[in-house]
Amino acid sequence: HRRRGPAAMAVLLEHESQIFLDLFHQDGLVICARGLGIDRLLLRFLRLYCEPASLVLVLNTSPAEEEYFIDQLRSDGVVHLPRRVTNEITNNTRYEFYTQGGVIFATSRILVVDFLTDRIPANLITGILVYKAHRIIESCQEAFILRLYRQKNKQGFIKAFTDNAVAFNTGFCHVERVMRNLFVRKLYLWPRFHIAVNSFLEKHKPEVVEIHVSMTPAMLAIQTSILDILNACLRELKRYNPALEVEDLSLENAIGKPFDKTIRHYLDPLWHQLGAKTKSLVQDLKILRTLLLYLTQYDCVTFLNLLESLKASEKAFGENSGWLFLDSSTSMFVNARARVYRIADEKLNQKGKVSEKSDVKKENELKRELVLESNPKWEALREVLKEIENENKNSEDLGGPGQVLICASDDRACAQLREYIIAGAEAFLTRLYNKTFGKDEKAGEVWITDRKAIKSKGNSRPDTGPQAKKAKLMASSKQNKHKKQQDRTIIQMMGKTEEEKREELEVEDNKELSSSQESSIEETIPEDFPMNLPSDCYYGIFKNPLTIIHPLQGCSDPYALTRVLHEVEPRYVVLYDAELTFVRQLEIYKASRPGKPLVYFLIYGGSTEEQRYLTALRKEKEAFEKLIREKASMVIPEEREGRDETNLDLIRDAKPASVSTDTRKAGGQEQKNVQQTVIVDMREFRSELPSLIHRRGIDIDPVTLEVGDYILTPDICVERKSISDLIGSLNNGRLYTQCISMSRYYKRPILLIEFDPNKSFSLIPRGSLHQEISSNDVTSKLTLLTLHFPKLRILWCPSPHATAELFEELKQNHPQPDAETAMAVTADSEILPESDKYNPGPQDFLLKMPGINAKNCRALMNHVKSIAELATLSKDELSKILGNAANATQLFEFIHLTYGEAVSKGKSKR
C-alpha cells in the first residue's frame, strides 16, 4: 500500500510554486523563513532532474537528509532515484557512474578530486543545487567545487537554498560575499511576513488554543534569582573585558539558545590572553543557562538535584565562583528545596541557637515532609488531554476519534511526560525523589499514607486507589535501588555529552518503569507498543486513539518529526514546548490539508521560555529586514554568474594589482612561463588549503602520498599539521616517524604548523612557559624534534591564506615536482634521491656510534665501504678521516675495547 503522506506533500502551495518558478527561470539564492519548507522546494527540483538525460550534483547535504529525500522521491513513484557517490565506488568506474545521469549526492572531498583529475564530465553537468547555502564561505570545499565547475562549464545552472536568515546577520555584507562564492546574481527573500506567504497562511489558519500557564510562586522566585545572577555575571564579564560591551551580550540574548556561539565568537581569538576569572565566568554563564532550562523543562526533583550537585562541587570550583554567595543564590536554594520538601519541626529550628542547630539538623534529615510540587504545565497538559478525550467521545461526525501528537523539547522531557500521563504526578515524583535523594524512603512512605487520608476527603482526582497503591509499591520496590548521584560533580554532569545523558536516562527510566509496571499497569497498558512509524524517537502512550509524544530536537534523523506529522495526520497537536520551525511546519501542514489540526500551545506566561521564543521570532524578522535593506543597496556586476570570461573570481592569479611589472627583458629574450604545480595528498582535501593554492594559479595534482602532505618541488616536502593534529601526533609518536621518512627521502623536509584564523595565534597560553624541559610539554617536544632532525624546517602560519602565499614563494625558480616519483616514495621504499648513494640502515647505525656526528659522517662513508671495514681501521687512520683525534679515540675504543677493559678503565679514571 502506498503511503499517503508524501504524495500529499508533493502538491506545492501557492507561494511555494512561485518560489519554484522564480528560481527555475533564473538562478539565485533563496533565503526562506525557518519551517516554510525549504526541503520541499529542493525536493521539487530533485524530482524535476531525476532522469538520465540530466546530471545534477547536490552539495552540502548530510546522509540523514539524503536518506529522507530519496525516501520521499521513492514514495512519489520516481523511477530514476538519486544516487550517492562514496569512496566505495572505485576511481576508474567513477566516470561511467557520472555519465549515467540523474541526481547525484556526493561528498565535497570526492567532488573536488574528481573535478581536478577530470574524472567527472564537467561539460555535461546540467547544474548544481546547493543546500544550506549560508555555509558557503570563500575558502570552503563547496566554493572550490563551484569555482572549478564554472571554470569548465559556462552553461549549467547553480541554485542555492537556505532557511537560516540569522546566519547572514554577522559580519559585513555577508550575503553579498556568499552570493559571490555561489556565482549567482539574484537574491530571493521569503520571510514569514512576505505578502504572498502571509495572505495565503491567513486563509488556512489552524485553530490554536493558547494556554498561558502561570508558574508557581517558587518557580517565579527561582527564575528571578537566576536572572539576577546571570545579569551580575554578564556585568562582571564586561568589567573584565571592556571589548565585550556589545549588544549581542545582553540578558535577553543570554537566555537564548545561540548564546554559546556568540560568546565563543567574541572570546575565541583572545582565549589564550584571558585570565582565570573570565574563563570561570564563561563557565558560570553556561551553568546558569542550564539551570534556567531545567527550571521550565523538567520537574522539581531534577532541578533540585542539579542545584545540590552544584553546591557539593563548590570546592571543585575554587573560590572564584562568586555567584554561589550572592543573596539571590540563597533564595534560589531555599525555593528549590521548598518545592520538594519542607522540614517538619520548623518552630524548634527558629528558636534553636547555632550550636543546637547542628545537632537538630541530623534529626531533621529524617523529618522531611515531602511537598513534591507538580509542574503547572503538566496539569495543563492533563486538562488538554481530558478535553480531547471528551471531544473524541462524540466525534462520530468527524469519522471516529482523532489522533494526538504531543511535542516536547527533548528525549528527557518526553520520557517524563509519558510517565506522568501513565502514572500520575505523585507516583512519578516519588519515584524520582527516591531515586535521587534515596535516603528517605521512610519519609516517603509516611507521606503516602498521609496523602491517602487527604485524598479520601475528595480534593483530588477520583482515581485514587491504584495511584496510591502504586506509589507505595514504587517506594517499596525502590528501597534497594539507590543511585548515589550526589557524588557526581557538576563538571562531570555537564561534561557528559547530551547523547550519554539521554541513553542513561532512557535506560534508567525503562528499568524503573518496567519494575513498577509489572504489577499495576500491566492490565491497562503494555510497556511500549511498536508502531510502524518512520521515526524511532517517539514515545507511545495510548493505542486507541493513537497518542504519541515526540521530541523536537535530538533525533538522529532531522526530518523525524516531519515524517511523523505526515504519517500520523493528527487531529490534535499539543505543543508542550514552543519551537519556531515546528510551529511554521504546522501552518504549512494545515494549509496543505483541508482537515483541522487543532493546536494547543502551552507556554509559561512571563517566563524565560516565552521570552526565548519571542526573541527567536524577533531575531529572524530583524535578519530579514536587514537582508531586504542590503538587497536594495546591493550592486551586482553583470558578469557575476561567470558565464563568460570576464568574472574576476574565476581568474586564477593572486598577484595583487600593486605589483610592479619587471621591465628588464634581458635583451628582449622571450620569457618562458612554466605552469606551477603542487602535488597534494588526497586526504588533505578536507582542509581549505588546496582551494587557496588553486586560486593562486598553481595547478593541483591529487594523488595518494605516503610521505608528506604537499610536495612543492622535487626537494621540498611539507607535512601540514593543525594544532590539534600536532599535539596528537607529538603524543603518539607519529610525527617522529613522519619526520624520519621525510628527512630520508627529501632534501628539505618542512613541518607546517597551521593555526585557525578565528582562534589565537599562540601554541600555549601566555604565562604557562616552563623553565625546564618536561616530557608532556608541547614546546619541549618540538624542541626535541628540531634537535633530532637538523634538516627539518618549521613554518608557522596564522591562516591557510598565509600558507598558500608561502607555498608560492617557496616554489619560485624551482623545478616542478613529479607525481609518479612522489607516489613511489613509501616509508620503506629503497628508491632514494640520487644524492644519497648510501644505504639508510647502516647510515642510521653509524650515526648512533660515539665520535660520529652529522658533520663527519659523510667523510667517513666516502672513505669506508662498510661497517666491517670500519672495524679494521687503526686509530691514526680514523683520526685522519674524521679530522679530529678525540672523536677518533672515542670511536676506536667503542669498537675495540672489551667490556672488562672498559670497566677497569672507568675505575682507574675515578
PDB file of C-alpha atoms in Angstrom, residues 428-529:
ATOM      1  CA  PHE A 428       6.297   9.716  39.241  1.00  0.00           C
ATOM      2  CA  LEU A 429       7.781  12.383  41.500  1.00  0.00           C
ATOM      3  CA  THR A 430       8.007   9.973  44.425  1.00  0.00           C
ATOM      4  CA  ARG A 431       9.926   7.523  42.298  1.00  0.00           C
ATOM      5  CA  LEU A 432      12.253  10.267  41.100  1.00  0.00           C
ATOM      6  CA  TYR A 433      12.734  11.543  44.632  1.00  0.00           C
ATOM      7  CA  ASN A 434      13.556   8.108  45.966  1.00  0.00           C
ATOM      8  CA  LYS A 435      15.942   7.564  43.127  1.00  0.00           C
ATOM      9  CA  THR A 436      17.833  10.841  43.552  1.00  0.00           C
ATOM     10  CA  PHE A 437      17.651  11.532  47.285  1.00  0.00           C
ATOM     11  CA  GLY A 438      17.225   7.908  48.251  1.00  0.00           C
ATOM     12  CA  LYS A 439      17.971   8.306  51.975  1.00  0.00           C
ATOM     13  CA  ASP A 440      14.371   8.963  52.855  1.00  0.00           C
ATOM     14  CA  GLU A 441      12.132   6.060  51.890  1.00  0.00           C
ATOM     15  CA  LYS A 442      10.620   6.081  55.352  1.00  0.00           C
ATOM     16  CA  ALA A 443       9.620   9.666  54.955  1.00  0.00           C
ATOM     17  CA  GLY A 444       8.249   8.756  51.563  1.00  0.00           C
ATOM     18  CA  GLU A 445       6.014   6.037  52.926  1.00  0.00           C
ATOM     19  CA  VAL A 446       4.711   8.184  55.764  1.00  0.00           C
ATOM     20  CA  TRP A 447       3.889  10.833  53.257  1.00  0.00           C
ATOM     21  CA  ILE A 448       1.964   8.439  51.063  1.00  0.00           C
ATOM     22  CA  THR A 449      -0.279   7.251  53.893  1.00  0.00           C
ATOM     23  CA  ASP A 450      -0.963  10.866  54.876  1.00  0.00           C
ATOM     24  CA  ARG A 451      -1.854  11.692  51.342  1.00  0.00           C
ATOM     25  CA  LYS A 452      -4.248   8.773  51.195  1.00  0.00           C
ATOM     26  CA  ALA A 453      -6.115  10.236  54.131  1.00  0.00           C
ATOM     27  CA  ILE A 454      -6.313  13.617  52.457  1.00  0.00           C
ATOM     28  CA  LYS A 455      -7.315  12.092  49.180  1.00  0.00           C
ATOM     29  CA  SER A 456     -10.288  10.261  50.594  1.00  0.00           C
ATOM     30  CA  LYS A 457     -11.687  13.634  51.591  1.00  0.00           C
ATOM     31  CA  GLY A 458     -12.054  14.154  47.883  1.00  0.00           C
ATOM     32  CA  ASN A 459      -9.988  17.149  46.984  1.00  0.00           C
ATOM     33  CA  SER A 460      -8.039  15.176  44.427  1.00  0.00           C
ATOM     34  CA  ARG A 461      -8.738  13.150  41.325  1.00  0.00           C
ATOM     35  CA  PRO A 462     -11.154  10.243  41.653  1.00  0.00           C
ATOM     36  CA  ASP A 463      -8.679   7.533  40.564  1.00  0.00           C
ATOM     37  CA  THR A 464      -7.082   7.342  43.997  1.00  0.00           C
ATOM     38  CA  GLY A 465      -6.937   3.600  44.522  1.00  0.00           C
ATOM     39  CA  PRO A 466      -4.350   2.415  42.053  1.00  0.00           C
ATOM     40  CA  GLN A 467      -2.464   5.686  42.258  1.00  0.00           C
ATOM     41  CA  ALA A 468      -1.703   5.462  45.946  1.00  0.00           C
ATOM     42  CA  LYS A 469      -1.254   1.726  45.851  1.00  0.00           C
ATOM     43  CA  LYS A 470       1.203   2.149  43.054  1.00  0.00           C
ATOM     44  CA  ALA A 471       3.071   4.974  44.666  1.00  0.00           C
ATOM     45  CA  LYS A 472       3.522   2.816  47.731  1.00  0.00           C
ATOM     46  CA  LEU A 473       4.647  -0.063  45.597  1.00  0.00           C
ATOM     47  CA  MET A 474       7.152   2.198  43.909  1.00  0.00           C
ATOM     48  CA  ALA A 475       8.535   3.390  47.185  1.00  0.00           C
ATOM     49  CA  SER A 476       8.973  -0.134  48.466  1.00  0.00           C
ATOM     50  CA  SER A 477      10.415  -1.509  45.246  1.00  0.00           C
ATOM     51  CA  LYS A 478      12.884   1.337  45.275  1.00  0.00           C
ATOM     52  CA  GLN A 479      14.418   0.566  48.654  1.00  0.00           C
ATOM     53  CA  ASN A 480      17.277  -1.454  47.307  1.00  0.00           C
ATOM     54  CA  LYS A 481      17.822   0.701  44.268  1.00  0.00           C
ATOM     55  CA  HIS A 482      19.635   3.783  45.424  1.00  0.00           C
ATOM     56  CA  LYS A 483      21.805   5.579  42.994  1.00  0.00           C
ATOM     57  CA  LYS A 484      24.372   7.784  44.621  1.00  0.00           C
ATOM     58  CA  GLN A 485      24.005  10.773  42.404  1.00  0.00           C
ATOM     59  CA  GLN A 486      25.122  13.487  44.723  1.00  0.00           C
ATOM     60  CA  ASP A 487      28.764  12.483  44.442  1.00  0.00           C
ATOM     61  CA  ARG A 488      28.837  13.449  40.811  1.00  0.00           C
ATOM     62  CA  THR A 489      30.242  16.935  40.468  1.00  0.00           C
ATOM     63  CA  ILE A 490      28.577  19.454  38.234  1.00  0.00           C
ATOM     64  CA  ILE A 491      31.551  19.438  35.887  1.00  0.00           C
ATOM     65  CA  GLN A 492      31.055  15.757  35.243  1.00  0.00           C
ATOM     66  CA  MET A 493      27.329  16.204  34.821  1.00  0.00           C
ATOM     67  CA  MET A 494      27.776  18.991  32.316  1.00  0.00           C
ATOM     68  CA  GLY A 495      30.768  17.411  30.654  1.00  0.00           C
ATOM     69  CA  LYS A 496      28.727  14.407  29.619  1.00  0.00           C
ATOM     70  CA  THR A 497      27.590  14.582  26.078  1.00  0.00           C
ATOM     71  CA  GLU A 498      23.881  15.005  25.514  1.00  0.00           C
ATOM     72  CA  GLU A 499      23.858  11.557  23.918  1.00  0.00           C
ATOM     73  CA  GLU A 500      25.222   9.850  27.019  1.00  0.00           C
ATOM     74  CA  LYS A 501      22.812  11.684  29.261  1.00  0.00           C
ATOM     75  CA  ARG A 502      19.950  10.596  27.103  1.00  0.00           C
ATOM     76  CA  GLU A 503      20.978   6.995  26.923  1.00  0.00           C
ATOM     77  CA  GLU A 504      21.472   6.877  30.663  1.00  0.00           C
ATOM     78  CA  LEU A 505      18.096   8.373  31.274  1.00  0.00           C
ATOM     79  CA  GLU A 506      16.363   6.051  28.905  1.00  0.00           C
ATOM     80  CA  VAL A 507      17.974   3.037  30.457  1.00  0.00           C
ATOM     81  CA  GLU A 508      17.128   4.205  33.958  1.00  0.00           C
ATOM     82  CA  ASP A 509      13.612   5.178  33.064  1.00  0.00           C
ATOM     83  CA  ASN A 510      12.922   1.930  31.329  1.00  0.00           C
ATOM     84  CA  LYS A 511      14.310  -0.097  34.219  1.00  0.00           C
ATOM     85  CA  GLU A 512      12.290   1.854  36.711  1.00  0.00           C
ATOM     86  CA  LEU A 513       9.183   1.724  34.601  1.00  0.00           C
ATOM     87  CA  SER A 514       9.305  -1.947  33.905  1.00  0.00           C
ATOM     88  CA  SER A 515       9.902  -2.787  37.533  1.00  0.00           C
ATOM     89  CA  SER A 516       6.933  -0.739  38.680  1.00  0.00           C
ATOM     90  CA  GLN A 517       4.710  -1.757  35.850  1.00  0.00           C
ATOM     91  CA  GLU A 518       4.909  -5.475  36.356  1.00  0.00           C
ATOM     92  CA  SER A 519       2.085  -5.410  38.826  1.00  0.00           C
ATOM     93  CA  SER A 520      -0.111  -2.401  38.396  1.00  0.00           C
ATOM     94  CA  ILE A 521      -0.069  -1.016  34.894  1.00  0.00           C
ATOM     95  CA  GLU A 522       0.021  -4.307  33.098  1.00  0.00           C
ATOM     96  CA  GLU A 523      -3.697  -4.628  32.820  1.00  0.00           C
ATOM     97  CA  THR A 524      -4.129  -1.121  31.451  1.00  0.00           C
ATOM     98  CA  ILE A 525      -1.197  -0.615  29.124  1.00  0.00           C
ATOM     99  CA  PRO A 526       1.781  -2.541  27.702  1.00  0.00           C
ATOM    100  CA  GLU A 527       5.325  -1.213  28.314  1.00  0.00           C
ATOM    101  CA  ASP A 528       5.655   0.359  24.913  1.00  0.00           C
ATOM    102  CA  PHE A 529       3.870  -0.660  21.789  1.00  0.00           C
TER     103      PHE A 529
END
